[in-house]
Amino acid sequence: MKSRALYCNGNLRMVIVHNNLLATLQISATMDTLPAWPKGKKLVHLDLKGAPPRIDYLHKLIGIFSSLGADGLLVEYEDMFPYEGELKVLQSTQHPPYSREEVLSIQEVAKSQGLEVIPLVQTFGHMEFVLKHKSLWGLREVGHCLGTLNPHREEGVRLVEEMLRQVVELHPGSTSLHIGADEVYLLGEGEESRRWLSTPGRTVQQLFLSHVTRVAKGVREAWPNLNMIMWDDMLRGMDHDTLKGSGLVGLVQLMLWDYNPTLDVKNTVYLLERYSGAGLSELWAASSFKGSTNVHTCVTSTQRHVDNHLQWLQVAAALPEGIHMLGIALTGWQRYDHLSVLCELLPLALPSLASSLQTLTHGQFSPEAQSRVTKSLGISSVEVETMESSTTSDSVLFPGRRLAELVVELTAILQSEELCHFEDNMFVRGWFTPYHRQRKSVSPLIAQQLQSQAMRLLAFVEQRVAMVKKEMVRLYPASTAQEWVEQHVSPVVAPLQRVLEDTRASLLEMVPQNVSASMGGQ
């Protein structure tokens, strides 16, 4: 029997593992149950700029989201949207984008499950998928930042307007649109912006607001009944008068995001009060169920994301009556940005999503909430890392479960001491340093032993990788499976492969050919 104690956020958790069964005993400090999340939408964010699910799998997931308690979808297509005409260049070339028929089918399935669909189109920052194209380089705020649009170029504004038109028109049933506008890095540092800012009294805040209000007013003029949502972070440093005179009052709904498990409740309440006091009274929250732990995380921690939602419940409970929360978006980032590696795949995060939704519903992650999660998904633990292995290839309750199990197993192997620190073992550090390798001055006996160990480990990893890829291509494009392996497996095994190559080269130098040939086949 193995046991270990974990301490997190005031909770002592004794984890006991025996015969592959796991029991979790949680001893929590006394904590009053918070009110359930106030009335309003609970949106599940679909980040499709990486690992876009195959359409049939996505349809299954939408049904699961509904059964778990979601009210809507916040869909961020990026290059998976079937842009047409001059914007066709924005379509993904790594894998085919969703077709127009598939985009409509997402909405039809969502509607049948009682879910609203809100498309998200970035209009200022995080436009890497647009500005990476050579034909559009001239629309960057600064040449070395792919994410930020130059707000002074008319062709840039027209590009954004056309992107919005195509997306809105392919979402005829949507009543809301998210226009992004978060993390507008290096704004004000472009040559045209510097000239604009040289006029006394002008600020970067005004520059940001001038572009966003222009975009928002254009949307209001084109679609008067369409609600607009935008991220709040670029407004956090603005004072009351700037916010009140921003031009955004009555035009947009702010979505305040914070994914931290130790979210600052007092400061978040203060921000919401400040926005509301300036007239920006229609507000959303944004939490996280995956994709916010580390840029290269592969296995989702349910506890971390439950803690984030418990903090948001404290925020909601502390808000004055006059502040109107329209809902909360549970974000599930697939990449930190268009050019970063893949975060956790959706199957790895379903227990976290279910747990987060149930936490909002119950006001705490109570035994009742945990039971609802395990029964809904047919799992033994709310942590994907400690679920019992299923006996079938997949599950109706938990589509993608087999892939989740295989990724957990492979990740554990990749993080094992033997693999991660292979180059630190006594034989490598003692007899197979770079000095020895460069001079081919090695002990053949040691080299043979290292070669045997490296081949064994690599063969084991390759077997597991093949199983993961086989399961992954059922749910995702083959290009996603290849990308995931190259990003999350290849960097870990590369040192092992180098040791293997160097042992072979050294043995050729130090041992007669007939003997080294027999060694290489071991």
Short mmCIF file of C-alpha atoms in Angstrom, two decimals:
data_model
loop_
_atom_site.label_atom_id
_atom_site.label_comp_id
_atom_site.label_asym_id
_atom_site.label_seq_id
_atom_site.Cartn_x
_atom_site.Cartn_y
_atom_site.Cartn_z
CA MET A 1 0.00 0.00 0.00
CA LYS A 2 1.18 3.53 -0.81
CA SER A 3 -0.09 6.64 0.87
CA ARG A 4 0.70 10.28 0.43
CA ALA A 5 -0.63 13.49 1.90
CA LEU A 6 -1.41 16.52 -0.17
CA TYR A 7 -2.12 19.95 1.26
CA CYS A 8 -3.94 22.43 -0.90
CA ASN A 9 -6.03 25.50 -0.12
CA GLY A 10 -6.64 24.50 3.48
CA ASN A 11 -7.59 20.92 2.71
CA LEU A 12 -5.65 17.88 3.82
CA ARG A 13 -6.16 15.02 1.41
CA MET A 14 -4.93 11.54 2.22
CA VAL A 15 -4.63 9.54 -0.96
CA ILE A 16 -4.39 5.79 -0.48
CA VAL A 17 -3.61 3.54 -3.42
CA HIS A 18 -4.13 -0.20 -3.16
CA ASN A 19 -4.59 -2.73 -5.96
CA ASN A 20 -5.18 0.10 -8.46
CA LEU A 21 -8.12 1.33 -6.39
CA LEU A 22 -8.01 4.84 -5.00
CA ALA A 23 -9.90 6.23 -2.06
CA THR A 24 -9.80 9.90 -1.24
CA LEU A 25 -10.43 11.07 2.28
CA GLN A 26 -10.84 14.82 2.40
CA ILE A 27 -10.64 16.69 5.68
CA SER A 28 -11.80 20.25 5.06
CA ALA A 29 -11.81 23.25 7.27
CA THR A 30 -15.39 24.16 8.22
CA MET A 31 -16.78 26.29 5.44
CA ASP A 32 -20.34 27.53 5.02
CA THR A 33 -22.00 26.55 1.77
CA LEU A 34 -22.04 29.50 -0.58
CA PRO A 35 -25.13 30.40 -2.59
CA ALA A 36 -25.30 28.68 -5.96
CA TRP A 37 -24.23 30.73 -8.95
CA PRO A 38 -26.78 33.53 -9.52
CA LYS A 39 -29.30 33.27 -12.30
CA GLY A 40 -27.67 33.64 -15.69
CA LYS A 41 -26.00 31.59 -18.39
CA LYS A 42 -23.29 29.04 -17.77
CA LEU A 43 -21.34 28.94 -21.04
CA VAL A 44 -18.79 26.30 -22.01
CA HIS A 45 -15.98 27.83 -24.04
CA LEU A 46 -14.86 25.84 -27.08
CA ASP A 47 -11.39 26.93 -28.16
CA LEU A 48 -11.00 25.52 -31.66
CA LYS A 49 -7.65 27.11 -32.55
CA GLY A 50 -5.99 23.82 -31.66
CA ALA A 51 -7.09 20.18 -31.65
CA PRO A 52 -10.48 20.80 -33.28
CA PRO A 53 -12.68 17.75 -32.57
CA ARG A 54 -14.08 15.77 -35.47
CA ILE A 55 -17.62 16.96 -36.04
CA ASP A 56 -19.32 13.75 -34.85
CA TYR A 57 -17.29 13.82 -31.63
CA LEU A 58 -18.09 17.52 -31.16
CA HIS A 59 -21.80 16.73 -31.46
CA LYS A 60 -21.44 14.15 -28.67
CA LEU A 61 -19.59 16.63 -26.49
CA ILE A 62 -22.34 19.22 -26.90
CA GLY A 63 -24.83 16.68 -25.55
CA ILE A 64 -22.53 16.00 -22.60
CA PHE A 65 -22.14 19.72 -21.86
CA SER A 66 -25.92 20.06 -21.72
CA SER A 67 -26.36 17.04 -19.45
CA LEU A 68 -23.72 18.44 -17.08
CA GLY A 69 -25.60 21.70 -16.61
CA ALA A 70 -24.35 24.12 -19.27
CA ASP A 71 -26.71 26.67 -20.86
CA GLY A 72 -24.66 27.72 -23.84
CA LEU A 73 -21.47 27.58 -25.88
CA LEU A 74 -18.89 30.31 -26.41
CA VAL A 75 -17.28 29.20 -29.67
CA GLU A 76 -13.87 30.56 -30.67
CA TYR A 77 -13.28 29.31 -34.22
CA GLU A 78 -10.14 31.18 -35.28
CA ASP A 79 -8.83 29.40 -38.42
CA MET A 80 -11.42 26.62 -38.19
CA PHE A 81 -14.13 28.94 -39.53
CA PRO A 82 -14.85 28.54 -43.28
CA TYR A 83 -13.95 32.09 -44.28
CA GLU A 84 -14.66 32.87 -47.91
CA GLY A 85 -13.48 35.27 -50.61
CA GLU A 86 -10.45 37.36 -49.72
CA LEU A 87 -10.54 35.91 -46.19
CA LYS A 88 -10.09 32.34 -47.37
CA VAL A 89 -6.38 32.74 -46.59
CA LEU A 90 -7.34 32.68 -42.88
CA GLN A 91 -8.52 29.07 -43.07
CA SER A 92 -6.37 26.43 -41.44
CA THR A 93 -4.02 24.54 -43.73
CA GLN A 94 -2.95 22.07 -41.05
CA HIS A 95 -6.35 20.39 -41.21
CA PRO A 96 -9.55 21.29 -43.08
CA PRO A 97 -11.70 23.94 -41.36
CA TYR A 98 -15.27 23.11 -40.50
CA SER A 99 -17.53 23.45 -43.52
CA ARG A 100 -20.48 25.84 -43.55
CA GLU A 101 -22.77 22.85 -43.12
CA GLU A 102 -20.77 21.67 -40.10
CA VAL A 103 -20.87 25.12 -38.46
CA LEU A 104 -24.65 25.13 -38.90
CA SER A 105 -24.86 21.58 -37.53
CA ILE A 106 -23.05 22.68 -34.36
CA GLN A 107 -25.79 25.26 -33.83
CA GLU A 108 -28.56 22.79 -34.62
CA VAL A 109 -27.25 20.21 -32.15
CA ALA A 110 -26.77 22.91 -29.53
CA LYS A 111 -30.30 24.18 -30.05
CA SER A 112 -31.70 20.66 -29.70
CA GLN A 113 -29.92 20.45 -26.34
CA GLY A 114 -31.18 23.84 -25.19
CA LEU A 115 -27.82 25.55 -25.58
CA GLU A 116 -27.29 29.07 -26.89
CA VAL A 117 -24.31 29.57 -29.25
CA ILE A 118 -22.21 32.73 -28.95
CA PRO A 119 -19.41 33.07 -31.53
CA LEU A 120 -16.15 34.77 -30.48
CA VAL A 121 -14.15 36.74 -33.03
CA GLN A 122 -10.92 38.48 -32.03
CA THR A 123 -10.91 42.07 -33.32
CA PHE A 124 -7.77 43.70 -31.86
CA GLY A 125 -5.43 41.45 -29.87
CA HIS A 126 -4.68 37.75 -30.34
CA MET A 127 -4.99 38.04 -34.10
CA GLU A 128 -1.99 35.78 -34.70
CA PHE A 129 -3.98 33.50 -37.01
CA VAL A 130 -4.67 36.54 -39.22
CA LEU A 131 -1.49 38.57 -39.04
CA LYS A 132 0.86 35.59 -39.49
CA HIS A 133 0.05 35.60 -43.21
CA LYS A 134 2.62 37.47 -45.28
CA SER A 135 -0.03 39.33 -47.27
CA LEU A 136 -1.28 40.83 -43.97
CA TRP A 137 2.04 41.63 -42.28
CA GLY A 138 1.49 45.33 -42.95
CA LEU A 139 -1.51 45.34 -40.63
CA ARG A 140 0.53 44.54 -37.51
CA GLU A 141 0.99 47.22 -34.86
CA VAL A 142 4.69 46.31 -34.72
CA GLY A 143 6.47 43.92 -37.04
CA HIS A 144 7.61 41.41 -34.42
CA CYS A 145 4.20 41.06 -32.68
CA LEU A 146 1.80 38.88 -34.61
CA GLY A 147 -1.12 39.36 -32.23
CA THR A 148 -1.93 43.07 -32.29
CA LEU A 149 -3.71 44.84 -35.15
CA ASN A 150 -2.61 48.32 -36.21
CA PRO A 151 -5.69 50.42 -35.33
CA HIS A 152 -4.79 53.19 -37.78
CA ARG A 153 -5.05 51.21 -41.01
CA GLU A 154 -8.45 51.36 -42.68
CA GLU A 155 -7.80 48.06 -44.42
CA GLY A 156 -7.34 46.49 -40.97
CA VAL A 157 -10.71 47.77 -39.79
CA ARG A 158 -12.35 46.57 -43.01
CA LEU A 159 -10.73 43.14 -42.49
CA VAL A 160 -12.22 42.89 -38.99
CA GLU A 161 -15.62 44.04 -40.22
CA GLU A 162 -15.63 41.38 -42.95
CA MET A 163 -14.60 38.67 -40.48
CA LEU A 164 -17.49 39.69 -38.22
CA ARG A 165 -19.96 39.81 -41.11
CA GLN A 166 -19.15 36.29 -42.28
CA VAL A 167 -19.30 34.82 -38.77
CA VAL A 168 -22.52 36.61 -37.76
CA GLU A 169 -24.30 35.68 -40.98
CA LEU A 170 -23.46 32.01 -40.46
CA HIS A 171 -24.97 32.21 -36.95
CA PRO A 172 -28.49 33.40 -37.75
CA GLY A 173 -29.90 32.21 -34.42
CA SER A 174 -27.30 33.84 -32.19
CA THR A 175 -28.35 36.81 -30.06
CA SER A 176 -24.86 37.64 -28.76
CA LEU A 177 -21.38 38.10 -30.21
CA HIS A 178 -18.04 38.19 -28.37
CA ILE A 179 -15.55 40.61 -29.94
CA GLY A 180 -12.50 39.56 -27.90
CA ALA A 181 -10.15 42.56 -27.41
CA ASP A 182 -7.99 41.06 -24.66
CA GLU A 183 -4.21 41.24 -24.25
CA VAL A 184 -3.54 43.86 -26.94
CA TYR A 185 0.21 43.65 -26.52
CA LEU A 186 2.57 46.47 -27.53
CA LEU A 187 -0.28 48.81 -28.45
CA GLY A 188 1.10 52.29 -28.93
CA GLU A 189 4.56 51.14 -29.96
CA GLY A 190 3.98 51.14 -33.72
CA GLU A 191 5.22 54.07 -35.79
CA GLU A 192 1.72 55.37 -36.60
CA SER A 193 0.63 55.00 -32.99
CA ARG A 194 3.67 56.94 -31.79
CA ARG A 195 2.76 59.78 -34.12
CA TRP A 196 -0.86 59.69 -32.92
CA LEU A 197 0.27 59.69 -29.27
CA SER A 198 2.59 62.63 -29.83
CA THR A 199 -0.42 64.96 -29.70
CA PRO A 200 -0.69 66.26 -26.12
CA GLY A 201 -3.45 64.64 -24.06
CA ARG A 202 -3.68 61.45 -26.06
CA THR A 203 -3.07 58.11 -24.28
CA VAL A 204 -2.76 54.42 -25.10
CA GLN A 205 -6.05 53.88 -23.24
CA GLN A 206 -7.78 56.29 -25.63
CA LEU A 207 -6.15 54.56 -28.59
CA PHE A 208 -7.52 51.21 -27.39
CA LEU A 209 -10.99 52.63 -26.80
CA SER A 210 -11.14 54.40 -30.16
CA HIS A 211 -10.67 51.13 -32.05
CA VAL A 212 -12.93 49.00 -29.87
CA THR A 213 -15.78 51.53 -29.88
CA ARG A 214 -15.52 51.87 -33.65
CA VAL A 215 -15.79 48.10 -34.08
CA ALA A 216 -18.64 47.84 -31.59
CA LYS A 217 -20.58 50.70 -33.13
CA GLY A 218 -20.18 49.08 -36.53
CA VAL A 219 -21.66 45.85 -35.17
CA ARG A 220 -24.55 47.75 -33.53
CA GLU A 221 -25.29 49.57 -36.77
CA ALA A 222 -25.25 46.34 -38.82
CA TRP A 223 -27.12 44.19 -36.27
CA PRO A 224 -29.02 46.44 -33.84
CA ASN A 225 -30.39 43.56 -31.76
CA LEU A 226 -27.10 41.72 -31.29
CA ASN A 227 -25.61 41.85 -27.79
CA MET A 228 -21.85 42.39 -27.69
CA ILE A 229 -19.45 40.94 -25.13
CA MET A 230 -15.75 41.79 -24.74
CA TRP A 231 -12.92 40.81 -22.39
CA ASP A 232 -12.26 43.32 -19.62
CA ASP A 233 -8.51 43.19 -19.00
CA MET A 234 -7.52 46.18 -21.13
CA LEU A 235 -9.94 48.34 -19.09
CA ARG A 236 -8.74 47.34 -15.62
CA GLY A 237 -6.30 50.21 -15.29
CA MET A 238 -8.75 52.90 -16.44
CA ASP A 239 -10.21 55.35 -13.95
CA HIS A 240 -13.92 56.08 -13.43
CA ASP A 241 -14.09 59.04 -15.79
CA THR A 242 -12.25 57.22 -18.58
CA LEU A 243 -14.57 54.22 -18.28
CA LYS A 244 -17.69 56.41 -18.14
CA GLY A 245 -16.63 58.40 -21.18
CA SER A 246 -15.25 55.41 -23.08
CA GLY A 247 -18.14 55.17 -25.50
CA LEU A 248 -18.68 51.56 -24.45
CA VAL A 249 -21.47 52.27 -21.93
CA GLY A 250 -24.69 50.74 -23.23
CA LEU A 251 -22.78 49.22 -26.13
CA VAL A 252 -20.93 46.20 -24.72
CA GLN A 253 -21.10 43.71 -21.86
CA LEU A 254 -17.78 43.18 -20.08
CA MET A 255 -16.51 39.68 -19.31
CA LEU A 256 -14.06 39.73 -16.41
CA TRP A 257 -11.71 36.74 -16.54
CA ASP A 258 -9.62 35.20 -13.78
CA TYR A 259 -8.52 31.56 -13.83
CA ASN A 260 -6.48 31.50 -10.64
CA PRO A 261 -7.42 28.95 -7.94
CA THR A 262 -6.53 31.65 -5.40
CA LEU A 263 -8.39 34.43 -7.21
CA ASP A 264 -8.37 37.68 -5.21
CA VAL A 265 -12.03 37.94 -4.20
CA LYS A 266 -11.84 41.46 -2.73
CA ASN A 267 -10.10 42.94 -5.78
CA THR A 268 -12.44 41.18 -8.20
CA VAL A 269 -15.51 42.52 -6.40
CA TYR A 270 -13.93 45.99 -6.47
CA LEU A 271 -13.38 45.75 -10.24
CA LEU A 272 -16.96 44.69 -10.87
CA GLU A 273 -18.24 47.53 -8.67
CA ARG A 274 -16.03 49.99 -10.55
CA TYR A 275 -17.31 48.85 -13.94
CA SER A 276 -20.91 48.98 -12.78
CA GLY A 277 -20.43 52.40 -11.19
CA ALA A 278 -19.13 53.76 -14.49
CA GLY A 279 -22.26 52.60 -16.30
CA LEU A 280 -20.92 49.27 -17.61
CA SER A 281 -23.59 47.47 -15.63
CA GLU A 282 -24.07 44.29 -17.71
CA LEU A 283 -21.28 41.97 -16.63
CA TRP A 284 -20.04 38.43 -17.09
CA ALA A 285 -17.48 36.31 -15.25
CA ALA A 286 -15.02 33.94 -16.90
CA SER A 287 -13.51 31.00 -15.04
CA SER A 288 -11.51 28.04 -16.34
CA PHE A 289 -11.95 24.28 -16.49
CA LYS A 290 -8.77 23.60 -18.48
CA GLY A 291 -5.90 25.21 -20.37
CA SER A 292 -4.81 27.68 -17.69
CA THR A 293 -2.40 25.69 -15.51
CA ASN A 294 0.72 25.64 -17.65
CA VAL A 295 1.26 26.19 -21.35
CA HIS A 296 2.21 22.52 -21.89
CA THR A 297 -0.02 20.76 -19.33
CA CYS A 298 -1.43 17.46 -20.63
CA VAL A 299 -3.49 16.18 -17.67
CA THR A 300 -6.12 18.42 -16.09
CA SER A 301 -6.28 18.89 -12.33
CA THR A 302 -9.92 18.96 -11.25
CA GLN A 303 -9.08 20.32 -7.78
CA ARG A 304 -7.33 23.36 -9.23
CA HIS A 305 -10.31 24.32 -11.36
CA VAL A 306 -12.88 23.56 -8.67
CA ASP A 307 -10.93 25.95 -6.42
CA ASN A 308 -11.19 28.64 -9.11
CA HIS A 309 -14.97 28.23 -9.20
CA LEU A 310 -15.24 28.29 -5.41
CA GLN A 311 -13.48 31.66 -5.51
CA TRP A 312 -15.92 32.93 -8.13
CA LEU A 313 -18.82 31.81 -5.90
CA GLN A 314 -17.33 33.94 -3.14
CA VAL A 315 -17.19 36.88 -5.55
CA ALA A 316 -20.84 36.41 -6.52
CA ALA A 317 -21.89 36.15 -2.86
CA ALA A 318 -20.08 39.40 -2.00
CA LEU A 319 -21.52 41.53 -4.80
CA PRO A 320 -23.96 44.33 -3.93
CA GLU A 321 -27.51 43.88 -5.19
CA GLY A 322 -27.18 46.51 -7.90
CA ILE A 323 -24.58 44.58 -9.91
CA HIS A 324 -26.15 42.47 -12.62
CA MET A 325 -24.22 39.32 -13.56
CA LEU A 326 -25.44 37.90 -16.86
CA GLY A 327 -23.58 34.61 -16.42
CA ILE A 328 -20.23 32.90 -16.38
CA ALA A 329 -18.13 31.42 -19.17
CA LEU A 330 -16.13 28.33 -18.21
CA THR A 331 -13.14 28.68 -20.50
CA GLY A 332 -11.31 25.67 -21.86
CA TRP A 333 -8.23 26.98 -23.62
CA GLN A 334 -6.62 24.65 -26.13
CA ARG A 335 -3.61 26.89 -26.63
CA TYR A 336 -2.37 29.99 -24.83
CA ASP A 337 -2.27 31.60 -28.25
CA HIS A 338 -2.30 30.52 -31.88
CA LEU A 339 1.42 29.72 -31.92
CA SER A 340 1.82 27.90 -28.60
CA VAL A 341 1.68 24.16 -27.93
CA LEU A 342 -1.51 22.22 -27.30
CA CYS A 343 -2.87 22.30 -23.75
CA GLU A 344 -4.97 19.46 -22.30
CA LEU A 345 -7.29 17.80 -24.80
CA LEU A 346 -11.02 17.95 -24.04
CA PRO A 347 -11.41 14.32 -22.89
CA LEU A 348 -8.80 14.94 -20.18
CA ALA A 349 -10.89 17.85 -18.89
CA LEU A 350 -14.44 16.47 -18.84
CA PRO A 351 -14.25 15.51 -15.12
CA SER A 352 -12.97 19.03 -14.37
CA LEU A 353 -15.76 20.62 -16.41
CA ALA A 354 -18.42 18.45 -14.75
CA SER A 355 -17.00 19.21 -11.31
CA SER A 356 -16.84 22.94 -12.02
CA LEU A 357 -20.44 23.07 -13.22
CA GLN A 358 -21.64 21.09 -10.21
CA THR A 359 -19.69 23.37 -7.88
CA LEU A 360 -21.53 26.36 -9.33
CA THR A 361 -24.86 24.54 -9.02
CA HIS A 362 -24.39 23.39 -5.41
CA GLY A 363 -22.44 26.34 -4.01
CA GLN A 364 -19.66 23.96 -2.96
CA PHE A 365 -18.01 20.77 -4.16
CA SER A 366 -20.00 18.71 -1.70
CA PRO A 367 -20.25 14.89 -1.57
CA GLU A 368 -23.55 15.30 -3.41
CA ALA A 369 -21.85 17.32 -6.16
CA GLN A 370 -19.01 14.80 -6.43
CA SER A 371 -21.50 11.92 -6.62
CA ARG A 372 -23.37 13.70 -9.41
CA VAL A 373 -20.11 14.01 -11.38
CA THR A 374 -19.00 10.39 -10.94
CA LYS A 375 -22.46 9.04 -11.82
CA SER A 376 -22.90 11.37 -14.81
CA LEU A 377 -19.57 10.33 -16.36
CA GLY A 378 -19.47 6.75 -15.02
CA ILE A 379 -16.12 7.27 -13.29
CA SER A 380 -14.67 6.32 -9.92
CA SER A 381 -12.81 9.58 -9.24
CA VAL A 382 -13.30 13.20 -10.18
CA GLU A 383 -9.59 13.42 -10.97
CA VAL A 384 -8.89 12.05 -14.46
CA GLU A 385 -5.44 11.01 -13.23
CA THR A 386 -6.90 8.54 -10.72
CA MET A 387 -9.88 7.09 -12.59
CA GLU A 388 -10.06 3.33 -12.79
CA SER A 389 -9.38 2.01 -16.27
CA SER A 390 -12.50 1.21 -18.24
CA THR A 391 -13.14 -2.23 -19.64
CA THR A 392 -14.60 -0.97 -22.92
CA SER A 393 -13.02 1.04 -25.73
CA ASP A 394 -15.18 4.06 -24.98
CA SER A 395 -18.16 5.21 -22.95
CA VAL A 396 -21.54 6.70 -23.83
CA LEU A 397 -21.41 8.66 -20.58
CA PHE A 398 -17.84 9.81 -21.15
CA PRO A 399 -16.99 10.01 -24.88
CA GLY A 400 -13.23 10.08 -25.24
CA ARG A 401 -12.58 8.29 -21.96
CA ARG A 402 -10.21 5.74 -23.47
CA LEU A 403 -8.05 8.50 -24.94
CA ALA A 404 -8.00 10.24 -21.57
CA GLU A 405 -6.81 7.05 -19.86
CA LEU A 406 -4.09 6.44 -22.44
CA VAL A 407 -2.80 10.03 -22.23
CA VAL A 408 -2.68 9.80 -18.43
CA GLU A 409 -0.68 6.55 -18.66
CA LEU A 410 1.73 7.93 -21.27
CA THR A 411 2.20 11.18 -19.36
CA ALA A 412 3.10 9.22 -16.22
CA ILE A 413 5.73 7.32 -18.20
CA LEU A 414 7.14 10.53 -19.70
CA GLN A 415 7.38 12.06 -16.23
CA SER A 416 8.96 8.99 -14.66
CA GLU A 417 12.31 9.33 -12.94
CA GLU A 418 13.93 6.75 -15.20
CA LEU A 419 12.98 8.58 -18.40
CA CYS A 420 13.21 12.23 -17.31
CA HIS A 421 16.59 11.82 -15.66
CA PHE A 422 18.14 9.15 -17.85
CA GLU A 423 21.14 11.38 -18.61
CA ASP A 424 21.68 11.91 -14.88
CA ASN A 425 22.06 8.25 -14.02
CA MET A 426 25.41 7.06 -12.68
CA PHE A 427 26.56 5.36 -15.87
CA VAL A 428 25.89 8.34 -18.14
CA ARG A 429 27.42 10.83 -15.72
CA GLY A 430 30.33 8.52 -14.94
CA TRP A 431 31.27 6.93 -18.26
CA PHE A 432 29.25 8.60 -21.03
CA THR A 433 29.61 12.37 -20.63
CA PRO A 434 29.89 14.73 -23.64
CA TYR A 435 33.66 14.49 -23.15
CA HIS A 436 33.57 10.72 -23.65
CA ARG A 437 31.12 10.89 -26.56
CA GLN A 438 33.03 13.52 -28.52
CA ARG A 439 36.25 11.53 -28.27
CA LYS A 440 34.59 8.11 -28.71
CA SER A 441 36.49 7.16 -25.58
CA VAL A 442 33.98 5.02 -23.76
CA SER A 443 33.72 1.71 -22.00
CA PRO A 444 32.05 -0.68 -24.48
CA LEU A 445 30.57 -2.59 -21.55
CA ILE A 446 28.90 0.56 -20.17
CA ALA A 447 27.87 1.72 -23.65
CA GLN A 448 26.23 -1.62 -24.32
CA GLN A 449 24.31 -1.41 -21.05
CA LEU A 450 23.13 2.13 -21.77
CA GLN A 451 22.16 1.12 -25.29
CA SER A 452 20.06 -1.74 -23.97
CA GLN A 453 18.31 0.50 -21.43
CA ALA A 454 17.62 3.23 -23.98
CA MET A 455 16.22 0.78 -26.53
CA ARG A 456 13.95 -0.78 -23.91
CA LEU A 457 12.58 2.56 -22.75
CA LEU A 458 12.10 3.88 -26.27
CA ALA A 459 10.31 0.73 -27.38
CA PHE A 460 7.96 1.00 -24.40
CA VAL A 461 7.23 4.67 -25.13
CA GLU A 462 6.72 4.02 -28.84
CA GLN A 463 4.22 1.27 -28.07
CA ARG A 464 2.23 3.62 -25.83
CA VAL A 465 2.45 6.46 -28.34
CA ALA A 466 1.02 4.19 -31.06
CA MET A 467 -1.94 3.39 -28.79
CA VAL A 468 -2.54 7.07 -28.05
CA LYS A 469 -2.37 8.06 -31.73
CA LYS A 470 -4.72 5.27 -32.76
CA GLU A 471 -7.31 6.47 -30.26
CA MET A 472 -6.71 10.16 -30.90
CA VAL A 473 -7.39 9.99 -34.64
CA ARG A 474 -10.88 8.65 -33.86
CA LEU A 475 -11.70 11.98 -32.21
CA TYR A 476 -9.32 14.47 -33.85
CA PRO A 477 -7.64 15.05 -37.22
CA ALA A 478 -4.49 13.00 -37.84
CA SER A 479 -2.53 16.27 -37.89
CA THR A 480 -3.56 16.92 -34.28
CA ALA A 481 -2.29 13.52 -33.19
CA GLN A 482 1.03 14.15 -34.93
CA GLU A 483 1.32 17.63 -33.45
CA TRP A 484 0.55 16.38 -29.93
CA VAL A 485 3.24 13.70 -30.15
CA GLU A 486 5.87 16.07 -31.53
CA GLN A 487 5.12 18.67 -28.86
CA HIS A 488 4.65 16.50 -25.78
CA VAL A 489 6.56 13.28 -26.44
CA SER A 490 9.43 14.09 -28.77
CA PRO A 491 11.13 16.69 -26.51
CA VAL A 492 11.11 14.21 -23.60
CA VAL A 493 12.56 11.26 -25.51
CA ALA A 494 15.05 13.30 -27.56
CA PRO A 495 17.86 13.02 -24.95
CA LEU A 496 17.29 9.26 -24.82
CA GLN A 497 17.50 9.03 -28.60
CA ARG A 498 20.75 11.01 -28.58
CA VAL A 499 22.24 8.63 -26.03
CA LEU A 500 21.19 5.68 -28.19
CA GLU A 501 22.75 7.21 -31.33
CA ASP A 502 25.95 8.05 -29.47
CA THR A 503 26.29 4.58 -27.98
CA ARG A 504 25.98 3.06 -31.43
CA ALA A 505 28.58 5.44 -32.86
CA SER A 506 30.94 4.81 -29.94
CA LEU A 507 30.63 1.04 -30.20
CA LEU A 508 31.51 1.20 -33.89
CA GLU A 509 34.71 3.00 -32.92
CA MET A 510 35.63 0.84 -29.94
CA VAL A 511 34.51 -2.69 -30.81
CA PRO A 512 35.19 -5.00 -33.80
CA GLN A 513 32.40 -4.75 -36.35
CA ASN A 514 31.07 -8.28 -35.96
CA VAL A 515 30.79 -7.80 -32.18
CA SER A 516 29.27 -4.31 -32.35
CA ALA A 517 26.71 -5.51 -34.91
CA SER A 518 25.49 -8.15 -32.48
CA MET A 519 25.35 -5.55 -29.71
CA GLY A 520 23.33 -3.14 -31.86
CA GLY A 521 20.66 -5.77 -32.39
CA GLN A 522 20.03 -6.24 -28.69
#
